[in-house]
Coordinates of C-alpha atoms in Angstrom, one line a residue:
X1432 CA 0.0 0.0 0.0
X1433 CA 2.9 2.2 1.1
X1434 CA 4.3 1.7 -2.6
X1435 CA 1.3 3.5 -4.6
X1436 CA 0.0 5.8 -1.7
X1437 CA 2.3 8.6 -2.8
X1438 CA 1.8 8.5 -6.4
X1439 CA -1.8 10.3 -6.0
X1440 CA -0.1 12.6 -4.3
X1441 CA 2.8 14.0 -5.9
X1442 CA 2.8 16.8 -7.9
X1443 CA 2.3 16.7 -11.7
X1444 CA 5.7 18.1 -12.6
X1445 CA 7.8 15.0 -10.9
X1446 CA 5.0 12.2 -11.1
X1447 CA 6.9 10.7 -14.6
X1448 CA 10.2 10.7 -12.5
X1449 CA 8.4 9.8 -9.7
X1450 CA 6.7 6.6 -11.3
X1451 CA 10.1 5.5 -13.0
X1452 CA 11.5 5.6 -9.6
X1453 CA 8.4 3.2 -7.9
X1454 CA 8.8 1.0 -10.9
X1455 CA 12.5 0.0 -9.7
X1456 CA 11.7 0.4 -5.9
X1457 CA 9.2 -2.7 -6.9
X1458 CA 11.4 -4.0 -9.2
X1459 CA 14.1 -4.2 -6.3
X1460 CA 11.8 -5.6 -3.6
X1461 CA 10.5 -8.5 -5.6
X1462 CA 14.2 -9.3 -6.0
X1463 CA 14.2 -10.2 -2.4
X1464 CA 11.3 -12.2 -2.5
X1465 CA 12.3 -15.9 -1.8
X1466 CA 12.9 -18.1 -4.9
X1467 CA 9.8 -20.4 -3.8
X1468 CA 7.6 -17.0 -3.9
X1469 CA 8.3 -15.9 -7.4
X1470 CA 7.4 -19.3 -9.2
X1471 CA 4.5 -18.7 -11.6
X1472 CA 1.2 -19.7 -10.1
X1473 CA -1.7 -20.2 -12.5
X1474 CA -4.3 -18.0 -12.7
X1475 CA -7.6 -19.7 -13.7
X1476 CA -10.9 -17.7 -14.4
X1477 CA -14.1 -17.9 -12.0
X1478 CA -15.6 -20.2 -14.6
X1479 CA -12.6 -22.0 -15.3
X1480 CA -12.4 -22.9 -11.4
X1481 CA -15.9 -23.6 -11.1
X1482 CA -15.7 -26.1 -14.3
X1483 CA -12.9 -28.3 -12.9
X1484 CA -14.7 -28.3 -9.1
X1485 CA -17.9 -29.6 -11.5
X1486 CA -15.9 -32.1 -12.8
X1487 CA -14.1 -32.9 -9.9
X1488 CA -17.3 -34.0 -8.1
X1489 CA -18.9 -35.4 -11.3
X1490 CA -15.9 -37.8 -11.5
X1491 CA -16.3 -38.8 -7.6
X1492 CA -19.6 -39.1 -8.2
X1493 CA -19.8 -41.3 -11.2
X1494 CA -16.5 -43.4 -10.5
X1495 CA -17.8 -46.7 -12.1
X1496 CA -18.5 -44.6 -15.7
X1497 CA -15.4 -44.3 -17.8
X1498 CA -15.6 -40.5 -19.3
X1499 CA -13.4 -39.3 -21.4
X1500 CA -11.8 -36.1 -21.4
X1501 CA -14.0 -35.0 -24.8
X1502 CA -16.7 -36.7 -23.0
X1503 CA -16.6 -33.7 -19.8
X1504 CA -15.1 -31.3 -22.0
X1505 CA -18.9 -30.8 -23.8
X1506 CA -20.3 -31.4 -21.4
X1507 CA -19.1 -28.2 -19.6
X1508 CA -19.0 -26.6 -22.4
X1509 CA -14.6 -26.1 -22.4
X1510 CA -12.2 -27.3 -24.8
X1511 CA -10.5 -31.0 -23.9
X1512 CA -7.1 -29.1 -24.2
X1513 CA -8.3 -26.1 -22.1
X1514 CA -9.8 -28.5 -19.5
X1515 CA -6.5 -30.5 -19.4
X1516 CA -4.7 -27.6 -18.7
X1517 CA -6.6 -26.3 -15.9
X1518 CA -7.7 -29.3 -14.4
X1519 CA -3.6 -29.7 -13.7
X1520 CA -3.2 -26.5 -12.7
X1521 CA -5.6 -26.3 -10.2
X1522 CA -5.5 -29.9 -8.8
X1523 CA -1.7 -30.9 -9.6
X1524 CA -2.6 -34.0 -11.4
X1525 CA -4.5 -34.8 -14.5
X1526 CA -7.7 -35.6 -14.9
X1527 CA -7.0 -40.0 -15.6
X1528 CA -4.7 -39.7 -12.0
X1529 CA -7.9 -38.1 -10.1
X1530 CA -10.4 -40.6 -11.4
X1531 CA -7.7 -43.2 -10.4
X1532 CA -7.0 -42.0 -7.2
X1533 CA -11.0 -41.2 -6.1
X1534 CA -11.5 -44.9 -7.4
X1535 CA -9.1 -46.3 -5.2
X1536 CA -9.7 -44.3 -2.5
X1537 CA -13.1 -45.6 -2.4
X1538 CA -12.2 -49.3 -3.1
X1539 CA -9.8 -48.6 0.1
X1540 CA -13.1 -47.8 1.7
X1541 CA -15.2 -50.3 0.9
X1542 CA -12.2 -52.8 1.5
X1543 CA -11.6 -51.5 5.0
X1544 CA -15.6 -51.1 5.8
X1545 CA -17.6 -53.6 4.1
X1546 CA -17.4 -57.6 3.2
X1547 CA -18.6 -56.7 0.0
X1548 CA -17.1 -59.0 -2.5
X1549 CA -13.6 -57.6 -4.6
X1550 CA -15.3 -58.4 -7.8
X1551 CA -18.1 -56.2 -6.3
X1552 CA -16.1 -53.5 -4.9
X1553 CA -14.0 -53.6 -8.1
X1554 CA -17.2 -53.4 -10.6
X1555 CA -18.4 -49.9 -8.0
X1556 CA -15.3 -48.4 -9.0
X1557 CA -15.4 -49.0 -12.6
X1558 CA -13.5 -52.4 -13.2
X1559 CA -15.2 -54.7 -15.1
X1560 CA -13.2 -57.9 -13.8
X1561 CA -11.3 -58.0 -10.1
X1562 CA -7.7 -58.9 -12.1
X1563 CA -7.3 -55.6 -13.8
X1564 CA -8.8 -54.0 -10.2
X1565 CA -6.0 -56.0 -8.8
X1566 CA -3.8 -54.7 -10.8
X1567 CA -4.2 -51.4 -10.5
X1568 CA -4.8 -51.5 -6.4
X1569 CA -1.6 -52.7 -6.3
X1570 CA 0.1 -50.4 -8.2
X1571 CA -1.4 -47.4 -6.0
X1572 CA -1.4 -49.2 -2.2
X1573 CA 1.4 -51.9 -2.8
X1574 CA -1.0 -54.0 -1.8
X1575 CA -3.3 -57.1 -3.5
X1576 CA -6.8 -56.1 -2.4
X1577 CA -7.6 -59.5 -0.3
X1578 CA -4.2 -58.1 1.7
X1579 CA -5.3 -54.9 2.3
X1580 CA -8.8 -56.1 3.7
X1581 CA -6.7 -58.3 6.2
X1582 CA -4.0 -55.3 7.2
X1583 CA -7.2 -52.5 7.0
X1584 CA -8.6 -55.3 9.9
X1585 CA -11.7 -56.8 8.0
X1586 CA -11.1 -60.9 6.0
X1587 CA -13.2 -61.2 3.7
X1588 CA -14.4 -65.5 3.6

């Protein structure tokens, strides 16, 4: 605030020299900003924002219907490379990794919680047979699916 405050008040005669002058004070104080500070964060337009959040919670939502990217990109009315590129910016991951994630994290749930089948589990998360679920459970936990059940305190029969 202290930066721009005097510029509505000096007079007109100085105000160009005056402006140069603010311009490197700035200039010189960003400089000192810490290197973490000064990385480019994306900036993402109220609609943009709103569209991934939509998406977001359509993917948790519908996690046993495979969409693809053209798929929610008409849907919300937003280009699949536009979408892409926002849904990483604001969520740090692309769109395949979120579904992937909210899938297992829900499989993790249902392991933990219920003695629902795997094939059952698997097929609520959007695998159509329990090896691929396997598979890809696995790959995210380090664990086979019948493991995790035992470690998360629940044995399936």
């Amino acid at each position: 605030k202290h930066l721009f405050y005097e510029l509505y008040h000096v007079p007109e005669a100085i105000r160009l020299r005056y402006c140069r002058l603010k311009v490197l004070e700035i200039l010189l104080f960003l400089g000192t900003l810490p290197a973490g500070m000064a990385q480019d964060r994306p900036f993402l337009t109220r609609r943009q924002s709103d569209t991934v959040k939509a998406v977001q919670k359509e993917l948790r939502r519908n996690l046993c219907r495979h969409q693809t990217i053209e798929e929610l990109a008409a849907a919300y009315g937003m280009a699949p490379t536009t979408l892409k590129r926002c849904f990483k910016d604001m969520c740090g991951t692309t769109i395949y990794q979120y579904q992937r994630e909210a899938r297992m994290a829900e499989a993790m749930r249902q392991l933990a919680g219920t003695d629902d089948s795997i094939l059952h589990i698997a097929n609520g998360v959007g695998y159509e047979n329990s090896s691929k679920f396997a598979e890809a459970f696995k790959k995210t936990t380090g664990l086979l699916p019948k493991d995790y059940r035992k470690v998360a305190g629940r044995q399936h029969p």
